CSV table of C-alpha atoms in Angstrom, one decimal:
chain,number,residue,atom,x,y,z
A,1,MET,CA,109.0,59.2,89.7
A,2,LEU,CA,109.2,62.5,91.5
A,3,MET,CA,106.8,65.2,90.7
A,4,ALA,CA,106.9,69.0,91.1
A,5,SER,CA,104.0,70.6,92.9
A,6,ASP,CA,102.7,74.1,92.9
A,7,ALA,CA,101.6,73.9,96.4
A,8,THR,CA,103.3,75.9,99.1
A,9,HIS,CA,104.6,73.4,101.7
A,10,THR,CA,106.0,75.2,104.7
A,11,PRO,CA,105.8,73.2,108.0
A,12,SER,CA,103.3,74.8,110.5
A,13,ALA,CA,104.4,75.3,114.1
A,14,ALA,CA,102.1,72.4,115.0
A,15,ALA,CA,103.8,70.2,112.5
A,16,ALA,CA,107.2,71.2,113.8
A,17,GLU,CA,106.1,70.3,117.3
A,18,ARG,CA,104.9,66.9,116.1
A,19,GLU,CA,108.3,66.3,114.7
A,20,ARG,CA,109.9,67.0,118.0
A,21,SER,CA,107.4,64.6,119.6
A,22,LEU,CA,108.3,62.0,117.1
A,23,ILE,CA,112.0,62.3,117.8
A,24,GLU,CA,111.2,61.8,121.5
A,25,TRP,CA,109.0,58.9,120.7
A,26,PHE,CA,111.9,57.2,118.8
A,27,ARG,CA,114.3,57.9,121.7
A,28,ASP,CA,111.9,56.2,124.1
A,29,ARG,CA,111.9,53.1,121.9
A,30,GLY,CA,115.7,53.1,121.6
A,31,SER,CA,115.9,51.2,118.3
A,32,VAL,CA,113.5,50.5,115.4
A,33,LEU,CA,112.8,48.6,112.3
A,34,VAL,CA,111.0,50.8,109.7
A,35,GLY,CA,108.8,49.1,107.2
A,36,PHE,CA,110.1,51.0,104.2
A,37,SER,CA,108.4,51.5,100.8
A,38,GLY,CA,110.2,54.5,99.4
A,39,GLY,CA,107.0,56.5,99.6
A,40,VAL,CA,106.5,59.9,101.2
A,41,ASP,CA,105.6,58.6,104.7
A,42,SER,CA,108.1,55.9,105.2
A,43,VAL,CA,111.0,57.9,103.9
A,44,TYR,CA,110.2,60.7,106.2
A,45,LEU,CA,109.7,58.3,109.1
A,46,ALA,CA,113.0,56.6,108.5
A,47,ALA,CA,114.9,59.9,108.1
A,48,VAL,CA,113.6,61.2,111.4
A,49,ALA,CA,114.4,57.8,113.1
A,50,VAL,CA,118.0,58.1,111.9
A,51,ASP,CA,118.2,61.6,113.2
A,52,ALA,CA,116.8,60.6,116.6
A,53,LEU,CA,118.7,57.3,117.1
A,54,GLY,CA,121.6,57.3,114.7
A,55,SER,CA,122.0,54.9,111.8
A,56,ASP,CA,123.2,52.0,113.9
A,57,ARG,CA,119.9,51.7,115.7
A,58,VAL,CA,117.6,52.0,112.7
A,59,LEU,CA,117.0,49.5,110.0
A,60,ALA,CA,114.7,50.3,107.1
A,61,VAL,CA,113.4,47.1,105.4
A,62,LEU,CA,112.0,47.2,101.9
A,63,GLY,CA,109.7,44.3,100.9
A,64,ARG,CA,110.5,43.4,97.4
A,65,SER,CA,107.9,41.7,95.2
A,66,PRO,CA,106.3,42.0,91.8
A,67,SER,CA,103.6,44.2,93.3
A,68,VAL,CA,106.1,47.0,93.9
A,69,ALA,CA,106.5,49.2,90.8
A,70,ASP,CA,110.0,49.4,89.4
A,71,GLY,CA,110.1,53.1,89.8
A,72,GLN,CA,109.1,52.9,93.4
A,73,TRP,CA,111.8,50.4,94.1
A,74,GLU,CA,114.5,52.5,92.5
A,75,THR,CA,113.4,55.6,94.4
A,76,ALA,CA,113.5,53.7,97.7
A,77,VAL,CA,117.0,52.5,97.1
A,78,ARG,CA,118.3,55.8,95.9
A,79,VAL,CA,116.8,57.9,98.7
A,80,ALA,CA,118.0,55.4,101.4
A,81,GLU,CA,121.5,55.7,100.0
A,82,GLU,CA,121.4,59.4,99.7
A,83,PHE,CA,120.1,60.1,103.2
A,84,GLY,CA,122.2,57.5,105.1
A,85,ILE,CA,119.2,55.3,105.9
A,86,PRO,CA,120.4,51.7,106.5
A,87,LEU,CA,118.4,49.5,104.1
A,88,HIS,CA,117.7,45.8,104.0
A,89,VAL,CA,115.8,44.2,101.2
A,90,ALA,CA,113.6,41.3,102.1
A,91,GLU,CA,111.8,39.2,99.4
A,92,THR,CA,108.2,38.9,100.2
A,93,ARG,CA,106.1,36.3,98.4
A,94,GLU,CA,102.6,37.4,98.8
A,95,LEU,CA,101.7,36.2,95.3
A,96,GLU,CA,102.3,32.7,96.5
A,97,ASP,CA,99.6,33.0,99.1
A,98,PRO,CA,96.4,31.9,97.4
A,99,ASN,CA,94.4,34.1,99.7
A,100,TYR,CA,96.2,37.1,98.4
A,101,ALA,CA,96.4,36.0,94.7
A,102,ALA,CA,92.6,35.5,94.7
A,103,ASN,CA,92.4,39.3,95.3
A,104,PRO,CA,89.5,39.6,97.8
A,105,ALA,CA,88.4,42.9,99.1
A,106,ASN,CA,90.7,42.4,102.1
A,107,ARG,CA,93.7,41.6,99.9
A,108,CYS,CA,95.8,44.1,101.8
A,109,TYR,CA,95.4,42.1,105.0
A,110,PHE,CA,97.1,39.1,103.4
A,111,CYS,CA,99.9,41.2,101.9
A,112,LYS,CA,100.7,42.9,105.2
A,113,ALA,CA,100.5,39.6,107.0
A,114,VAL,CA,103.2,38.3,104.8
A,115,LEU,CA,105.2,41.5,105.1
A,116,TRP,CA,105.2,41.7,108.9
A,117,THR,CA,105.7,37.9,109.2
A,118,THR,CA,108.8,38.4,107.1
A,119,LEU,CA,110.0,41.5,108.9
A,120,ALA,CA,109.3,40.6,112.6
A,121,PRO,CA,112.1,38.0,112.7
A,122,ILE,CA,114.5,40.4,111.2
A,123,ALA,CA,113.8,42.9,114.0
A,124,ARG,CA,114.2,40.2,116.7
A,125,ALA,CA,117.4,38.9,115.1
A,126,ARG,CA,118.9,42.4,115.1
A,127,GLY,CA,117.7,43.3,118.6
A,128,LEU,CA,115.5,46.1,117.4
A,129,ALA,CA,113.0,47.2,120.0
A,130,ALA,CA,110.1,48.3,117.9
A,131,ILE,CA,108.6,47.8,114.4
A,132,VAL,CA,107.0,50.9,112.8
A,133,ASP,CA,105.2,51.8,109.7
A,134,GLY,CA,104.3,55.0,107.9
A,135,THR,CA,100.6,55.0,108.4
A,136,ASN,CA,99.5,58.6,109.0
A,137,ALA,CA,96.5,60.2,110.6
A,138,ASP,CA,94.7,60.7,107.2
A,139,ASP,CA,94.9,57.0,106.5
A,140,ALA,CA,92.4,56.2,109.2
A,141,ALA,CA,89.6,57.5,107.0
A,142,ASP,CA,90.4,55.0,104.2
A,143,TYR,CA,89.4,51.4,103.8
A,144,ARG,CA,92.7,49.8,104.9
A,145,PRO,CA,92.3,46.1,105.9
A,146,GLY,CA,96.1,45.9,106.1
A,147,ALA,CA,96.0,47.8,109.4
A,148,ARG,CA,94.7,44.6,111.2
A,149,ALA,CA,97.8,42.7,110.1
A,150,ALA,CA,100.0,45.4,111.5
A,151,SER,CA,98.3,45.3,114.9
A,152,GLU,CA,98.5,41.5,115.0
A,153,HIS,CA,102.3,41.9,114.7
A,154,ASP,CA,102.6,44.8,117.2
A,155,VAL,CA,103.6,47.2,114.5
A,156,GLU,CA,103.3,50.7,115.7
A,157,SER,CA,102.3,53.8,113.6
A,158,PRO,CA,103.9,56.8,115.3
A,159,LEU,CA,102.8,59.2,112.5
A,160,ALA,CA,99.2,58.4,113.0
A,161,LEU,CA,99.6,58.2,116.8
A,162,LEU,CA,101.1,61.7,116.9
A,163,GLY,CA,98.5,63.2,114.5
A,164,PHE,CA,100.7,63.7,111.4
A,165,ARG,CA,98.6,64.5,108.4
A,166,LYS,CA,99.8,64.0,104.8
A,167,ASP,CA,100.4,67.7,104.3
A,168,ASP,CA,102.5,67.8,107.5
A,169,ILE,CA,104.6,65.0,106.2
A,170,ARG,CA,105.1,66.6,102.8
A,171,ALA,CA,106.0,70.0,104.4
A,172,LEU,CA,108.4,68.4,106.9
A,173,SER,CA,110.0,66.2,104.2
A,174,ARG,CA,110.6,69.3,102.0
A,175,ALA,CA,112.2,71.1,104.9
A,176,ARG,CA,114.5,68.2,105.4
A,177,GLY,CA,115.4,68.1,101.7
A,178,LEU,CA,113.8,64.8,101.1
A,179,PRO,CA,113.1,64.4,97.4
A,180,THR,CA,110.0,62.4,98.1
A,181,TRP,CA,108.1,65.4,99.5
A,182,SER,CA,106.2,66.0,96.3
A,183,GLN,CA,106.0,62.4,95.2
A,184,PRO,CA,102.5,61.2,94.3
A,185,SER,CA,101.0,58.5,96.4
A,186,SER,CA,102.0,55.1,95.0
A,187,PRO,CA,100.2,52.1,96.4
A,188,CYS,CA,101.1,48.7,95.3
A,189,LEU,CA,100.4,47.6,91.7
A,190,SER,CA,97.8,45.1,92.8
A,191,SER,CA,95.5,48.1,93.6
A,192,ARG,CA,95.1,48.5,89.9
A,193,LEU,CA,93.2,45.1,89.6
A,194,PRO,CA,89.5,44.9,90.6
A,195,TYR,CA,88.8,42.7,93.5
A,196,GLY,CA,88.2,39.1,92.3
A,197,THR,CA,90.6,39.5,89.4
A,198,ALA,CA,93.5,37.2,90.2
A,199,VAL,CA,96.8,38.9,90.9
A,200,THR,CA,99.5,37.5,88.7
A,201,SER,CA,103.1,38.7,88.0
A,202,GLU,CA,102.2,39.1,84.4
A,203,ARG,CA,99.3,41.4,85.1
A,204,LEU,CA,101.3,43.5,87.5
A,205,ARG,CA,104.1,43.8,84.9
A,206,GLN,CA,101.6,44.8,82.3
A,207,VAL,CA,100.2,47.6,84.5
A,208,ASP,CA,103.7,48.8,85.5
A,209,ALA,CA,104.8,48.9,81.9
A,210,ALA,CA,101.8,50.9,80.9
A,211,GLU,CA,102.3,53.4,83.7
A,212,GLN,CA,106.0,53.8,82.9
A,213,SER,CA,105.2,54.4,79.2
A,214,LEU,CA,102.7,57.1,80.2
A,215,ARG,CA,105.2,58.7,82.5
A,216,ALA,CA,107.7,58.7,79.6
A,217,LEU,CA,105.2,60.8,77.6
A,218,GLY,CA,105.6,63.5,80.2
A,219,ILE,CA,102.4,62.9,82.1
A,220,GLU,CA,102.8,64.4,85.6
A,221,GLY,CA,100.9,64.1,88.9
A,222,ASP,CA,98.8,61.2,90.0
A,223,LEU,CA,98.4,58.5,87.4
A,224,ARG,CA,96.9,55.0,87.4
A,225,VAL,CA,96.3,52.3,84.8
A,226,ARG,CA,93.3,50.3,86.1
A,227,TYR,CA,93.2,46.8,84.8
A,228,HIS,CA,89.8,45.6,83.4
A,229,GLY,CA,91.0,42.5,81.5
A,230,ASP,CA,91.5,43.5,77.8
A,231,LEU,CA,90.6,47.1,78.7
A,232,ALA,CA,93.0,49.6,80.4
A,233,ARG,CA,91.3,52.5,82.1
A,234,VAL,CA,93.7,55.4,82.5
A,235,GLU,CA,93.2,57.8,85.3
A,236,LEU,CA,95.1,61.1,85.1
A,237,SER,CA,95.4,63.9,87.5
A,238,ARG,CA,92.5,66.3,87.2
A,239,ALA,CA,95.0,69.2,86.6
A,240,VAL,CA,96.2,67.6,83.3
A,241,ILE,CA,93.3,65.5,82.1
A,242,GLU,CA,91.8,68.0,79.7
A,243,ALA,CA,95.1,68.7,78.1
A,244,TRP,CA,95.6,64.9,77.5
A,245,LEU,CA,92.1,64.6,75.8
A,246,GLU,CA,93.5,66.5,72.9
A,247,PRO,CA,93.4,64.1,69.9
A,248,SER,CA,97.1,63.8,69.1
A,249,ARG,CA,97.9,63.3,72.8
A,250,LEU,CA,95.2,60.7,73.1
A,251,ALA,CA,96.7,58.8,70.3
A,252,ARG,CA,100.0,58.7,72.1
A,253,VAL,CA,98.3,57.6,75.3
A,254,ARG,CA,96.7,54.8,73.4
A,255,ALA,CA,99.9,53.7,71.8
A,256,ALA,CA,101.8,53.7,75.1
A,257,VAL,CA,99.2,51.6,76.9
A,258,ALA,CA,98.5,49.3,74.0
A,259,ALA,CA,102.3,48.5,73.8
A,260,ALA,CA,102.0,47.0,77.3
A,261,GLY,CA,99.5,44.5,75.9
A,262,PHE,CA,96.1,46.0,76.4
A,263,ALA,CA,93.7,45.5,73.5
A,264,ARG,CA,91.5,48.5,74.5
A,265,VAL,CA,92.3,51.8,76.1
A,266,CYS,CA,90.0,54.3,77.7
A,267,VAL,CA,90.6,57.5,79.7
A,268,ASP,CA,88.5,58.1,82.8
A,269,LEU,CA,86.7,61.4,82.4
A,270,ARG,CA,86.7,62.2,86.1
A,271,GLY,CA,90.4,61.5,86.4
A,272,PHE,CA,92.4,60.1,89.3
A,273,ARG,CA,90.6,58.9,92.4
A,274,SER,CA,92.3,57.2,95.3
A,275,GLY,CA,90.5,53.9,95.8
A,276,SER,CA,88.7,54.3,92.5
A,277,LEU,CA,88.1,50.5,92.2
A,278,ASN,CA,86.7,50.4,95.7
A,279,VAL,CA,84.0,52.9,94.5
A,280,LEU,CA,83.4,51.0,91.2
A,281,GLU,CA,82.8,47.8,93.1
A,282,GLY,CA,80.8,49.3,95.8
A,283,VAL,CA,83.3,48.5,98.6
A,284,VAL,CA,83.2,52.2,99.6
A,285,HIS,CA,80.6,54.8,98.7
A,286,GLU,CA,81.3,58.4,97.7
B,1,MET,CA,72.1,51.9,84.8
B,2,ILE,CA,70.6,52.1,81.3
B,3,ALA,CA,72.9,52.7,78.5
B,4,SER,CA,70.3,53.9,76.0
B,5,SER,CA,68.9,56.4,78.5
B,6,PHE,CA,72.4,57.7,79.2
B,7,ALA,CA,73.3,57.9,75.5
B,8,ALA,CA,70.0,59.8,74.9
B,9,ALA,CA,70.8,62.3,77.6
B,10,LEU,CA,74.3,62.9,76.1
B,11,ARG,CA,72.8,63.2,72.7
B,12,ALA,CA,70.5,66.0,74.0
B,13,HIS,CA,73.7,67.8,75.1
B,14,GLY,CA,75.2,67.4,71.6
B,15,LEU,CA,77.4,64.3,72.2
B,16,HIS,CA,76.5,61.5,69.9
B,17,CYS,CA,78.1,58.3,71.2
B,18,ARG,CA,77.7,54.6,71.9
B,19,VAL,CA,77.5,53.7,75.6
B,20,GLU,CA,79.0,50.3,76.7
B,21,VAL,CA,78.2,49.2,80.2
B,22,ARG,CA,80.7,47.4,82.3
B,23,GLU,CA,79.1,47.1,85.7
B,24,ARG,CA,79.1,50.7,87.0
B,25,LEU,CA,81.6,51.9,84.4
B,26,ALA,CA,80.1,53.6,81.2
B,27,LEU,CA,82.4,53.5,78.3
B,28,LEU,CA,81.7,56.1,75.7
B,29,THR,CA,82.6,55.7,72.0
B,30,PRO,CA,81.8,58.9,70.1
B,31,ASP,CA,80.2,58.5,66.7
B,32,ASP,CA,82.7,61.0,65.4
B,33,ALA,CA,86.3,60.1,66.1
B,34,ASN,CA,87.2,63.8,66.3
B,35,ALA,CA,84.5,64.6,69.0
B,36,THR,CA,87.1,64.9,71.8
B,37,GLN,CA,86.6,68.7,71.8
B,38,VAL,CA,83.0,68.2,72.6
B,39,VAL,CA,83.9,65.7,75.3
B,40,VAL,CA,86.3,68.3,76.9
B,41,ARG,CA,83.6,71.0,76.7
B,42,LEU,CA,80.9,68.8,78.2
B,43,ARG,CA,83.1,66.8,80.6
B,44,GLU,CA,81.4,67.9,83.8
B,45,VAL,CA,77.9,67.5,82.2
B,46,ILE,CA,78.9,64.0,81.1
B,47,LEU,CA,80.0,63.1,84.6
B,48,ASP,CA,76.8,64.6,86.1
B,49,GLU,CA,74.6,62.6,83.7
B,50,GLY,CA,76.7,59.5,84.4
B,51,ARG,CA,76.0,59.8,88.1
B,52,ARG,CA,72.4,60.5,87.5
B,53,HIS,CA,72.2,57.3,85.5
B,54,GLY,CA,73.9,55.2,88.2
B,55,PHE,CA,77.5,55.1,86.9
B,56,THR,CA,80.3,55.7,89.3
B,57,HIS,CA,82.8,56.0,86.4
B,58,VAL,CA,82.6,57.3,82.9
B,59,ALA,CA,85.4,56.8,80.4
B,60,LEU,CA,86.2,57.8,76.9
B,61,ASP,CA,87.1,54.9,74.7
B,62,VAL,CA,90.3,55.6,72.7
B,63,PRO,CA,90.0,53.5,69.6
B,64,ALA,CA,92.9,52.2,67.6
B,65,MET,CA,93.9,54.6,64.8
B,66,ARG,CA,93.3,53.6,61.2
B,67,ASP,CA,96.7,54.3,59.8
B,68,GLY,CA,96.8,57.4,62.1
B,69,ALA,CA,94.5,59.1,59.6
B,70,ASP,CA,91.6,60.2,61.7
B,71,LEU,CA,93.6,61.9,64.4
B,72,PRO,CA,96.0,64.8,63.8
B,73,ARG,CA,99.6,64.5,64.8
B,74,ASP,CA,101.6,67.0,66.7
């Protein structure tokens, strides 16, 4: 789901310089496998890699699992095709790992461990010199246990290394005509389940269906359906939340989410917060 | 995190509701199903009071409609 934005996104001179450095960085490596999600960062990274190295020395690999929202998957495939990014789809089976399915606070570590364990042999088999991901400089401030798995598999993060911030990546993506430039962040669906709540395909499908139904109502911007068992807690972008608290719209929100199988529906009055469940569970503090 | 104290604070601001506690989430169910205008007007106050009472999240319960009668349609 691509979203319009009112923000002005023109690359700064510093951002343009970072992009030149990134192109050089890729040329030093010679060939790369890009961990590809179809999100803002990895699409930009793969597009620059293709520019720098040519499409025969780049492979974007998309991990496919129930934790990837259908819309995200469709965007990834469409953008890769449109921009000439060679794409390989690898099934990842993180839900079969009981460490992951138990949904501990470091769940992302187990997910990324499965991902990079799956992708590393592909890079070796194809003779690709480096494996890269789309971690950016802003990500360092977040709680991201998955970063340890990346370092264990020698995955490099050139966007973070070269100081790219999210705004840089959006602006540079826009300048390249990448449709993902204004796409809201879209972490995996498991992030909607509180830690300790087992991750199952059924629950992920339920969350995905609820979010898709809300998008179909015309809700724009950041949007999350947080899973609390029988209760769905809807987080909307702060720019639109008050409009959606209007009674007839609330009724439509409820109907859309209830149709996905939630008995109760509530709307968070603060609105969308990245890492909202981390705050709720005291993993991070505001 | 005391539901009754939070509910009393909201009542003092003009929002009459039941407060259900789910760990650090407070779930508000207004006594009047059409109180959403009050909720919109008081949203920042509600969030401030929620924080003051130890809640990291405050949400508005959206109850099932009774034949759609208690909410207007657009």
